[in-house]
Short mmCIF file of C-alpha atoms and ligand atoms in Angstrom, two decimals:
data_model
loop_
_atom_site.label_atom_id
_atom_site.label_comp_id
_atom_site.label_asym_id
_atom_site.label_seq_id
_atom_site.Cartn_x
_atom_site.Cartn_y
_atom_site.Cartn_z
CA MET A 1 4.78 -32.99 -54.00
CA ILE A 2 2.74 -29.93 -53.26
CA ARG A 3 -0.22 -30.40 -50.95
CA GLU A 4 -3.40 -28.40 -50.91
CA PHE A 5 -4.21 -26.20 -47.93
CA SER A 6 -7.29 -28.12 -46.90
CA GLN A 7 -9.13 -29.08 -43.77
CA SER A 8 -6.49 -31.43 -42.41
CA GLU A 9 -3.79 -28.77 -42.78
CA PHE A 10 -6.01 -26.26 -41.07
CA LEU A 11 -6.74 -28.67 -38.23
CA PHE A 12 -3.03 -29.37 -37.84
CA ILE A 13 -2.34 -25.67 -37.37
CA LEU A 14 -5.29 -25.23 -35.05
CA ALA A 15 -4.23 -28.20 -32.92
CA SER A 16 -0.72 -26.87 -32.61
CA ALA A 17 -2.17 -23.80 -30.92
CA ARG A 18 -2.55 -25.95 -27.82
CA TRP A 19 1.21 -25.74 -27.30
CA THR A 20 1.11 -21.99 -27.65
CA LEU A 21 -1.66 -21.89 -25.07
CA LEU A 22 -0.02 -24.41 -22.78
CA LEU A 23 3.28 -22.52 -22.88
CA THR A 24 1.54 -19.25 -22.16
CA VAL A 25 -0.44 -20.66 -19.27
CA LEU A 26 2.56 -22.43 -17.74
CA ALA A 27 4.75 -19.36 -18.15
CA LEU A 28 2.09 -17.26 -16.51
CA LEU A 29 1.50 -19.62 -13.60
CA LEU A 30 5.13 -20.36 -12.80
CA GLY A 31 6.41 -16.98 -13.89
CA GLY A 32 3.55 -15.29 -12.06
CA VAL A 33 4.37 -16.97 -8.76
CA LEU A 34 8.07 -16.27 -9.16
CA GLY A 35 7.38 -12.74 -10.39
CA PHE A 36 5.18 -12.07 -7.38
CA VAL A 37 7.94 -13.21 -5.04
CA VAL A 38 10.39 -10.99 -6.92
CA ALA A 39 8.05 -7.99 -6.72
CA ILE A 40 7.58 -8.38 -2.97
CA ALA A 41 11.30 -8.95 -2.47
CA ARG A 42 11.99 -5.81 -4.44
CA ALA A 43 10.00 -3.83 -1.84
CA SER A 44 11.57 -5.65 1.12
CA ARG A 45 13.00 -3.79 4.08
CA LEU A 46 16.14 -5.93 3.84
CA ALA A 47 18.68 -4.44 1.47
CA PRO A 48 20.27 -7.76 0.34
CA VAL A 49 16.84 -9.15 -0.54
CA ARG A 50 16.05 -6.02 -2.54
CA ALA A 51 19.39 -6.22 -4.33
CA LEU A 52 18.87 -9.88 -5.20
CA ALA A 53 15.46 -9.17 -6.70
CA ALA A 54 16.78 -6.17 -8.61
CA GLY A 55 19.61 -8.33 -9.93
CA TRP A 56 17.17 -10.99 -11.10
CA ILE A 57 14.99 -8.47 -12.93
CA GLY A 58 18.00 -6.75 -14.48
CA MET A 59 19.46 -10.04 -15.63
CA ILE A 60 16.25 -11.37 -17.21
CA GLN A 61 15.54 -8.09 -18.96
CA GLY A 62 19.11 -7.87 -20.19
CA ILE A 63 19.20 -11.30 -21.81
CA PRO A 64 17.38 -12.12 -25.07
CA VAL A 65 14.61 -14.68 -24.57
CA LEU A 66 16.41 -16.83 -27.08
CA MET A 67 19.40 -17.14 -24.74
CA LEU A 68 17.13 -18.09 -21.85
CA LEU A 69 15.69 -20.74 -24.10
CA PHE A 70 19.09 -22.13 -25.13
CA LEU A 71 20.34 -22.02 -21.55
CA SER A 72 17.30 -23.97 -20.35
CA TYR A 73 17.37 -26.43 -23.21
CA TYR A 74 21.07 -27.20 -23.49
CA GLY A 75 21.83 -26.37 -19.89
CA LEU A 76 19.29 -28.78 -18.49
CA SER A 77 20.29 -31.59 -20.80
CA LEU A 78 23.99 -31.06 -20.02
CA ALA A 79 23.11 -31.18 -16.34
CA GLY A 80 21.76 -34.65 -17.03
CA PHE A 81 18.05 -33.92 -17.21
CA ASP A 82 16.43 -35.77 -20.03
CA MET A 83 13.24 -33.94 -20.82
CA PRO A 84 11.03 -33.06 -23.75
CA PRO A 85 11.81 -29.71 -25.42
CA VAL A 86 8.46 -28.38 -24.32
CA PHE A 87 9.63 -28.64 -20.71
CA ALA A 88 12.73 -26.53 -21.34
CA ALA A 89 10.54 -24.16 -23.31
CA SER A 90 8.16 -23.76 -20.37
CA VAL A 91 11.01 -23.19 -17.94
CA SER A 92 12.59 -20.49 -20.09
CA MET A 93 9.25 -18.77 -20.74
CA ALA A 94 8.45 -18.83 -17.01
CA ILE A 95 11.81 -17.28 -16.16
CA TYR A 96 11.30 -14.66 -18.83
CA ALA A 97 7.81 -13.88 -17.50
CA SER A 98 9.03 -13.65 -13.91
CA GLY A 99 11.45 -10.87 -14.79
CA TYR A 100 8.88 -8.72 -16.54
CA LEU A 101 5.91 -9.44 -14.29
CA GLY A 102 8.14 -8.88 -11.27
CA GLU A 103 9.08 -5.44 -12.56
CA ILE A 104 5.52 -4.51 -13.55
CA TRP A 105 4.17 -5.53 -10.16
CA ARG A 106 7.00 -3.86 -8.26
CA GLY A 107 6.09 -0.63 -10.00
CA ALA A 108 2.44 -1.11 -9.12
CA ILE A 109 3.21 -1.83 -5.47
CA GLN A 110 5.50 1.15 -5.17
CA SER A 111 2.98 3.46 -6.79
CA VAL A 112 0.68 2.98 -3.80
CA ALA A 113 1.12 6.06 -1.60
CA TRP A 114 3.45 5.54 1.37
CA GLN A 115 0.78 7.09 3.59
CA GLN A 116 -1.29 3.99 2.96
CA TRP A 117 1.48 1.93 4.55
CA GLU A 118 1.67 4.35 7.44
CA ALA A 119 -2.08 4.50 8.03
CA SER A 120 -2.37 0.72 8.02
CA ALA A 121 0.70 0.30 10.24
CA ALA A 122 -0.82 2.77 12.69
CA LEU A 123 -3.90 0.52 12.82
CA ALA A 124 -1.61 -2.25 14.09
CA MET A 125 -1.67 -4.31 10.91
CA SER A 126 1.19 -6.71 10.25
CA ARG A 127 3.20 -6.41 7.06
CA ALA A 128 1.29 -9.33 5.52
CA GLN A 129 -2.06 -7.74 6.42
CA GLN A 130 -0.96 -4.44 4.94
CA TYR A 131 -0.18 -6.18 1.65
CA ARG A 132 -3.28 -8.33 1.66
CA TYR A 133 -5.92 -5.75 2.56
CA VAL A 134 -4.49 -2.35 1.70
CA VAL A 135 -1.59 -2.32 -0.74
CA LEU A 136 -2.19 -5.19 -3.16
CA PRO A 137 -5.84 -4.32 -3.88
CA GLN A 138 -4.72 -0.84 -4.86
CA ALA A 139 -1.66 -2.07 -6.74
CA MET A 140 -3.81 -4.51 -8.70
CA ARG A 141 -5.83 -1.72 -10.23
CA ILE A 142 -2.64 -0.14 -11.51
CA ALA A 143 -1.11 -3.44 -12.58
CA VAL A 144 -3.91 -4.74 -14.80
CA PRO A 145 -3.20 -2.83 -18.04
CA PRO A 146 0.58 -3.45 -18.19
CA THR A 147 0.12 -7.06 -17.09
CA VAL A 148 -2.34 -7.72 -19.89
CA GLY A 149 -0.02 -5.97 -22.31
CA PHE A 150 2.71 -8.34 -21.24
CA ILE A 151 0.50 -11.44 -21.52
CA VAL A 152 -0.32 -10.54 -25.10
CA GLN A 153 3.40 -10.15 -25.81
CA LEU A 154 3.99 -13.49 -24.13
CA VAL A 155 1.47 -15.28 -26.35
CA LYS A 156 3.27 -13.99 -29.41
CA ASN A 157 6.76 -14.53 -28.04
CA THR A 158 6.11 -18.22 -27.40
CA SER A 159 6.76 -18.61 -31.15
CA ILE A 160 10.45 -18.48 -30.35
CA VAL A 161 10.38 -21.99 -28.86
CA SER A 162 9.95 -23.42 -32.35
CA ILE A 163 13.75 -23.12 -32.53
CA ILE A 164 14.25 -26.06 -30.19
CA GLY A 165 11.71 -28.14 -32.07
CA VAL A 166 8.41 -27.47 -30.31
CA VAL A 167 5.72 -27.44 -32.96
CA GLU A 168 3.55 -24.62 -31.70
CA LEU A 169 1.43 -22.29 -33.79
CA ALA A 170 4.16 -20.46 -35.69
CA ARG A 171 6.19 -23.59 -36.36
CA ALA A 172 3.10 -25.47 -37.52
CA GLY A 173 2.36 -22.67 -39.96
CA ASN A 174 5.89 -22.86 -41.24
CA LEU A 175 5.68 -26.62 -41.78
CA ILE A 176 2.38 -26.39 -43.62
CA ASN A 177 3.63 -23.53 -45.75
CA ASN A 178 6.66 -25.57 -46.78
CA ALA A 179 4.32 -28.30 -47.94
CA THR A 180 1.67 -26.15 -49.61
CA PHE A 181 3.42 -22.95 -50.70
CA GLN A 182 0.34 -20.96 -49.89
CA PRO A 183 1.82 -18.41 -47.51
CA PHE A 184 -1.15 -16.01 -47.56
CA LYS A 185 -3.65 -18.66 -46.62
CA VAL A 186 -1.35 -20.38 -44.16
CA PHE A 187 0.06 -17.39 -42.32
CA GLY A 188 -3.25 -15.58 -42.57
CA THR A 189 -4.75 -18.50 -40.69
CA VAL A 190 -1.91 -18.48 -38.16
CA ALA A 191 -2.26 -14.75 -37.62
CA LEU A 192 -6.01 -15.10 -37.17
CA ILE A 193 -5.55 -17.76 -34.52
CA TYR A 194 -3.04 -15.57 -32.63
CA PHE A 195 -5.57 -12.78 -32.84
CA MET A 196 -8.35 -15.01 -31.56
CA ILE A 197 -6.21 -15.80 -28.51
CA CYS A 198 -5.07 -12.24 -27.79
CA TRP A 199 -8.28 -10.35 -28.47
CA PRO A 200 -10.37 -11.97 -25.69
CA ILE A 201 -7.53 -11.34 -23.25
CA SER A 202 -7.66 -7.62 -23.98
CA LEU A 203 -11.46 -7.61 -23.71
CA LEU A 204 -11.36 -9.41 -20.40
CA ALA A 205 -8.81 -6.90 -19.15
CA ARG A 206 -11.01 -3.97 -20.02
CA ARG A 207 -13.92 -5.46 -18.09
CA LEU A 208 -11.68 -6.23 -15.13
CA GLU A 209 -10.38 -2.67 -15.16
CA GLY A 210 -13.90 -1.34 -15.11
CA LYS A 211 -14.70 -3.55 -12.14
CA LEU A 212 -11.61 -2.51 -10.20
CA ASN A 213 -12.46 1.14 -10.77
CA ALA A 214 -15.99 0.78 -9.48
CA GLY A 215 -17.02 3.66 -7.23
CA ARG A 216 -13.79 5.51 -7.71
CA THR A 217 -13.50 8.87 -9.26
CA GLY A 218 -9.72 9.18 -8.85
CA MET B 1 -1.62 4.65 36.15
CA PRO B 2 -1.06 7.18 33.37
CA VAL B 3 -2.23 6.23 29.87
CA VAL B 4 0.97 7.46 28.26
CA ARG B 5 4.30 7.89 29.97
CA VAL B 6 7.24 9.32 28.03
CA GLU B 7 10.56 9.39 29.87
CA GLY B 8 13.84 10.90 28.71
CA VAL B 9 13.11 10.27 25.06
CA HIS B 10 15.79 11.17 22.55
CA LYS B 11 15.26 10.90 18.82
CA ARG B 12 17.85 11.53 16.13
CA PHE B 13 17.53 11.58 12.36
CA GLY B 14 21.10 10.87 11.31
CA ALA B 15 23.21 13.41 13.16
CA VAL B 16 20.32 15.76 13.87
CA GLU B 17 18.80 15.41 17.30
CA VAL B 18 15.12 16.24 16.97
CA LEU B 19 13.91 15.23 20.45
CA LYS B 20 16.35 16.13 23.20
CA GLY B 21 15.00 14.42 26.28
CA ILE B 22 11.22 14.54 26.45
CA ASP B 23 9.27 13.75 29.62
CA LEU B 24 5.52 13.75 29.39
CA THR B 25 2.70 12.03 31.23
CA VAL B 26 -0.86 11.77 29.96
CA GLU B 27 -3.49 10.71 32.47
CA GLY B 28 -6.75 9.03 31.51
CA GLY B 29 -9.31 11.54 30.25
CA GLN B 30 -6.73 14.28 29.85
CA VAL B 31 -6.63 16.38 26.70
CA ILE B 32 -3.17 17.74 26.02
CA ALA B 33 -2.40 20.19 23.25
CA ILE B 34 1.11 20.44 21.85
CA ILE B 35 2.05 23.72 20.27
CA GLY B 36 5.31 25.05 18.89
CA ARG B 37 7.12 26.26 15.85
CA SER B 38 7.54 24.27 12.69
CA GLY B 39 10.41 21.82 13.16
CA SER B 40 10.26 21.81 16.96
CA GLY B 41 9.58 18.06 16.96
CA LYS B 42 5.83 17.88 17.62
CA SER B 43 5.01 15.37 14.90
CA THR B 44 8.09 13.35 15.70
CA LEU B 45 6.99 13.03 19.31
CA LEU B 46 3.56 11.71 18.30
CA ARG B 47 5.11 9.33 15.80
CA CYS B 48 7.45 7.97 18.48
CA ILE B 49 4.54 7.35 20.84
CA ASN B 50 2.93 4.85 18.50
CA GLY B 51 6.19 3.44 17.24
CA LEU B 52 6.21 4.88 13.74
CA GLU B 53 9.67 6.20 14.63
CA GLN B 54 12.24 4.40 16.73
CA ILE B 55 13.79 6.23 19.64
CA GLN B 56 17.48 6.21 20.51
CA ALA B 57 17.14 6.64 24.25
CA GLY B 58 14.43 6.83 26.86
CA ARG B 59 11.24 4.96 27.50
CA ILE B 60 7.68 5.06 26.22
CA GLU B 61 4.82 3.30 27.96
CA VAL B 62 1.20 3.10 26.91
CA ALA B 63 -1.31 1.72 29.38
CA GLY B 64 1.52 0.22 31.38
CA HIS B 65 3.10 -1.61 28.44
CA GLY B 66 6.63 -0.65 27.52
CA LEU B 67 7.35 -0.13 23.85
CA ASP B 68 9.92 -2.67 22.74
CA ALA B 69 11.21 -2.82 19.21
CA SER B 70 9.83 -6.23 18.22
CA ALA B 71 7.23 -6.26 15.47
CA LYS B 72 4.75 -7.98 17.77
CA GLY B 73 5.38 -5.52 20.60
CA LEU B 74 4.85 -2.61 18.23
CA ARG B 75 1.53 -3.97 17.00
CA ASP B 76 0.31 -4.60 20.53
CA LEU B 77 1.10 -1.02 21.43
CA ARG B 78 -0.60 0.36 18.34
CA LYS B 79 -3.84 -1.40 19.22
CA ASP B 80 -4.06 1.01 22.13
CA VAL B 81 -2.97 4.14 20.28
CA GLY B 82 -5.06 5.74 17.56
CA ILE B 83 -3.41 8.33 15.36
CA VAL B 84 -4.89 10.71 12.82
CA PHE B 85 -2.71 12.65 10.41
CA GLN B 86 -3.00 15.87 8.50
CA SER B 87 -3.76 13.87 5.35
CA TYR B 88 -6.70 11.57 5.94
CA ASN B 89 -5.19 8.50 4.26
CA LEU B 90 -8.44 6.60 3.93
CA PHE B 91 -8.21 3.38 1.96
CA PRO B 92 -9.60 4.48 -1.41
CA HIS B 93 -10.57 0.98 -2.55
CA LEU B 94 -12.89 0.44 0.41
CA LYS B 95 -16.20 2.08 1.25
CA VAL B 96 -16.41 4.18 4.38
CA GLY B 97 -17.86 1.37 6.48
CA GLU B 98 -15.26 -1.10 5.20
CA ASN B 99 -12.48 1.35 5.95
CA ILE B 100 -13.56 1.35 9.57
CA MET B 101 -14.31 -2.37 9.91
CA LEU B 102 -11.05 -3.56 8.38
CA ALA B 103 -8.64 -3.23 11.30
CA PRO B 104 -11.01 -4.46 14.01
CA ARG B 105 -11.70 -7.50 11.87
CA VAL B 106 -8.21 -8.48 10.76
CA VAL B 107 -6.15 -7.10 13.64
CA LEU B 108 -8.43 -7.71 16.62
CA GLY B 109 -10.27 -10.68 15.12
CA VAL B 110 -13.65 -9.14 15.84
CA GLY B 111 -16.62 -10.85 14.15
CA LYS B 112 -18.38 -9.24 11.21
CA ALA B 113 -21.53 -8.24 13.11
CA GLU B 114 -19.56 -6.77 15.99
CA ALA B 115 -17.22 -4.94 13.59
CA ARG B 116 -20.22 -3.47 11.86
CA ARG B 117 -21.73 -2.39 15.16
CA ARG B 118 -18.44 -0.73 16.10
CA ALA B 119 -18.17 1.00 12.76
CA GLU B 120 -21.70 2.34 13.01
CA ALA B 121 -21.09 3.60 16.53
CA ALA B 122 -17.82 5.25 15.50
CA LEU B 123 -19.47 6.90 12.48
CA ALA B 124 -22.29 8.16 14.67
CA GLU B 125 -19.73 9.58 17.07
CA VAL B 126 -18.22 11.68 14.27
CA GLY B 127 -21.64 12.62 12.92
CA LEU B 128 -21.52 10.59 9.70
CA ALA B 129 -23.84 7.71 10.50
CA GLU B 130 -25.53 7.93 7.10
CA ARG B 131 -22.31 7.67 5.06
CA PHE B 132 -21.55 4.02 5.79
CA GLU B 133 -21.89 2.98 2.15
CA ALA B 134 -20.15 6.02 0.63
CA TRP B 135 -16.82 5.92 -1.18
CA PRO B 136 -14.07 8.06 0.40
CA ASP B 137 -13.52 9.90 -2.89
CA ASN B 138 -17.07 11.20 -2.77
CA LEU B 139 -16.67 12.87 0.63
CA SER B 140 -15.43 16.36 1.43
CA GLY B 141 -12.06 16.76 3.13
CA GLY B 142 -13.71 17.42 6.46
CA GLN B 143 -15.86 14.33 6.14
CA GLN B 144 -12.87 12.21 5.14
CA GLN B 145 -10.98 13.41 8.17
CA ARG B 146 -13.91 12.51 10.41
CA VAL B 147 -14.02 9.04 8.85
CA ALA B 148 -10.30 8.74 9.60
CA ILE B 149 -11.07 9.59 13.22
CA ALA B 150 -13.88 7.03 13.26
CA ARG B 151 -11.52 4.42 11.78
CA SER B 152 -9.18 4.92 14.72
CA LEU B 153 -12.00 4.98 17.26
CA ALA B 154 -13.32 1.60 16.11
CA MET B 155 -10.13 0.03 17.47
CA GLN B 156 -11.22 1.35 20.88
CA PRO B 157 -7.83 2.87 21.64
CA LYS B 158 -6.82 4.07 25.09
CA VAL B 159 -5.45 7.30 23.66
CA MET B 160 -5.91 9.23 20.44
CA LEU B 161 -3.11 11.22 18.83
CA PHE B 162 -3.96 14.01 16.40
CA ASP B 163 -1.31 15.65 14.24
CA GLU B 164 -2.56 18.94 12.81
CA VAL B 165 -5.67 17.22 11.55
CA THR B 166 -7.26 20.42 10.28
CA SER B 167 -4.23 21.94 8.56
CA ALA B 168 -5.08 20.58 5.13
CA LEU B 169 -8.71 21.72 5.30
CA ASP B 170 -10.42 24.82 4.01
CA PRO B 171 -11.40 27.12 6.87
CA GLU B 172 -15.09 26.33 6.50
CA LEU B 173 -14.40 22.61 6.93
CA THR B 174 -12.08 23.05 9.91
CA GLY B 175 -14.96 23.71 12.28
CA GLU B 176 -16.71 20.40 11.79
CA VAL B 177 -13.54 18.44 12.54
CA LEU B 178 -12.75 20.52 15.61
CA GLN B 179 -16.30 20.00 16.84
CA THR B 180 -15.86 16.27 16.41
CA MET B 181 -12.70 16.36 18.48
CA GLU B 182 -14.33 18.47 21.13
CA ARG B 183 -17.16 15.98 21.41
CA LEU B 184 -14.62 13.15 21.81
CA ALA B 185 -12.94 15.09 24.59
CA LEU B 186 -16.30 15.63 26.24
CA HIS B 187 -16.98 11.89 26.08
CA GLY B 188 -13.84 11.27 28.06
CA MET B 189 -11.35 10.26 25.36
CA THR B 190 -7.71 10.69 26.31
CA MET B 191 -6.18 12.90 23.66
CA LEU B 192 -2.81 14.29 22.66
CA LEU B 193 -3.09 16.79 19.86
CA VAL B 194 -0.68 18.87 17.88
CA THR B 195 -2.47 21.95 16.66
CA HIS B 196 -2.10 25.45 15.33
CA GLU B 197 -5.66 26.27 16.43
CA MET B 198 -4.74 28.23 19.54
CA ALA B 199 -8.30 29.12 20.48
CA PHE B 200 -9.25 25.45 20.28
CA ALA B 201 -6.28 24.38 22.40
CA ARG B 202 -7.09 27.00 25.00
CA ARG B 203 -10.74 26.01 25.24
CA VAL B 204 -10.60 22.23 24.93
CA ALA B 205 -7.20 21.12 26.21
CA THR B 206 -6.75 20.69 29.94
CA THR B 207 -3.00 21.07 29.55
CA THR B 208 -0.94 22.75 26.87
CA VAL B 209 2.64 21.83 26.12
CA PHE B 210 4.94 24.23 24.29
CA MET B 211 7.75 22.53 22.41
CA HIS B 212 10.82 24.42 21.37
CA GLN B 213 13.94 23.06 19.69
CA GLY B 214 13.22 19.45 20.58
CA ARG B 215 12.41 20.11 24.23
CA ILE B 216 9.30 20.68 26.26
CA TRP B 217 9.97 24.32 26.99
CA GLU B 218 6.95 25.13 29.04
CA GLN B 219 3.76 23.35 30.06
CA GLY B 220 0.81 23.94 32.30
CA PRO B 221 -2.95 24.41 32.43
CA SER B 222 -4.02 25.76 29.04
CA GLU B 223 -5.56 28.88 30.47
CA ARG B 224 -2.33 29.79 32.26
CA ILE B 225 -0.12 28.96 29.25
CA PHE B 226 -2.08 31.30 26.99
CA SER B 227 -2.81 34.08 29.45
CA ALA B 228 0.49 34.15 31.33
CA PRO B 229 3.33 32.55 29.35
CA GLU B 230 6.48 32.43 31.45
CA THR B 231 9.30 31.94 28.97
CA PRO B 232 10.25 34.60 26.41
CA GLU B 233 10.16 31.93 23.67
CA LEU B 234 6.53 31.06 24.36
CA ARG B 235 5.62 34.73 24.68
CA GLN B 236 7.20 35.39 21.33
CA PHE B 237 5.54 32.33 19.77
CA LEU B 238 2.11 33.36 21.01
CA GLY B 239 2.67 36.97 20.10
CA GLY B 240 3.62 36.02 16.55
CA GLY B 241 0.98 33.34 16.29
CA LEU B 242 -1.97 35.36 17.49
CA LYS B 243 -1.33 38.49 15.51
N1 LIG C 1 12.08 11.25 8.48
C1 LIG C 1 12.89 12.31 8.77
N2 LIG C 1 14.17 12.31 8.37
C2 LIG C 1 14.97 13.35 8.68
N3 LIG C 1 14.61 14.43 9.35
C3 LIG C 1 13.33 14.49 9.77
C4 LIG C 1 12.41 13.43 9.51
N4 LIG C 1 11.22 13.76 10.05
C5 LIG C 1 11.39 14.96 10.63
N5 LIG C 1 12.66 15.41 10.48
C6 LIG C 1 13.20 16.65 11.00
O1 LIG C 1 12.93 16.71 12.38
C7 LIG C 1 12.60 18.00 12.77
C8 LIG C 1 11.29 18.01 13.52
O2 LIG C 1 10.27 17.63 12.62
P1 LIG C 1 8.76 17.51 13.05
O3 LIG C 1 8.02 17.09 11.84
O4 LIG C 1 8.64 16.68 14.26
O5 LIG C 1 8.40 19.01 13.41
P2 LIG C 1 7.01 19.64 13.74
O6 LIG C 1 7.16 20.29 15.04
O7 LIG C 1 5.93 18.63 13.61
O8 LIG C 1 6.86 20.73 12.60
P3 LIG C 1 5.58 21.21 11.75
O9 LIG C 1 4.85 22.19 12.60
O10 LIG C 1 6.17 21.82 10.55
O11 LIG C 1 4.77 20.00 11.46
C9 LIG C 1 12.59 18.86 11.52
O12 LIG C 1 13.79 19.57 11.48
C10 LIG C 1 12.51 17.86 10.43
O13 LIG C 1 13.18 18.34 9.27
MG1 LIG C 2 4.36 18.32 12.24
#
């Protein structure tokens, strides 16, 4: 039986966007923390720590997200963890995010002139103080555009978790389309919702960029 | 007790020995100029004194404290040693006043009001009292360099090191920075400065040190060093430099 694309179908799709949002937020929080650690480790004075961080970034960027997803999903269940698919999905998205955010932020940190490290060291600052007050504020300004670019990618890439049965935005659209056979309406709606999530992120980024550039001509 | 005591310091970069046994004493209130050819080790010596470079042999003491290699020991030493470089290296994300207040606040734990008082005093000392709220990018090179000096002064160091602080400046901006340094000297600051401004060294420095090939080749009262150099190397250096 073919259903109409009506209000309940629309609401179903809209509601499924919460999983897309939840996955994005979790991936950003967990992946952000891990990515930050990776970025700092990448600039460490200890060679083994640097190598480890570089290895992590290289590995994540060299593996398709799909494999990270399968590894989290099947790997965790084989290891005896019984968890909902959305958990494995979050873990894999967080790992994925950590690799890319780590690399973006490493680049931002290393683009801060070495003289800034030297000047702050000469003022007797500790390494942590140098990061906190001198390097990170400058790195942030450089990191905002590529970070936002990545977040937008992340929102869209969460669609991949539909493969292990999480009914997020893309999967919901697919289900409704199978029932209604109105692909233009259905996927048009889905696309619009993705857009409504991503657009404000870009806007916010532009305002943030403006704020971070306040008073600076360079 | 001397403010800085350098004894038998050797510094190597890989296989290249850049400092080959340096002995130097700086007494409180003394202004010492270091002159010498490019590559003779002048910058390296300054960088060793505040621990930006590690030494392979010898001893460095500032205000009676030996420089050990621990991170804490290094930071303690640096609280007493201000250094200003050829490039000003102001923090571009902070206003002038914030640039100066930062280290006293986070390193010395000075309160906000006191940090502000120090910053204002330091800015006044370099003649930029009215630029507290300016952004570094909006200042001329000479002004930025004076802010860099003020930033070091606000830590109330026991000695100030200057490494060719006017070399990156246009000639018309050099004067204002030299004047600032001269005023510091007049106010009793202990200073060790690497410079190519021979006239300035001769007039302002009590002692001038000539470095050559990683050694202190000749030193003495500035007037004597410039008017009656003893070694052929210094004579040649001054002859070439003053032409
Ligand atoms: N980080 C480093 N690694 C390797 N070699 C270095 C390093 N820093 C300095 N050197 C070398 O040490 C020697 C002395 O350098 P230094 O910068 O102390 O000379 P300088 O007297 O300050 O010269 P200039 O007048 O050009 O500033 C030079 O041969 C230089 O190439
Ligand atoms: Mg030099």
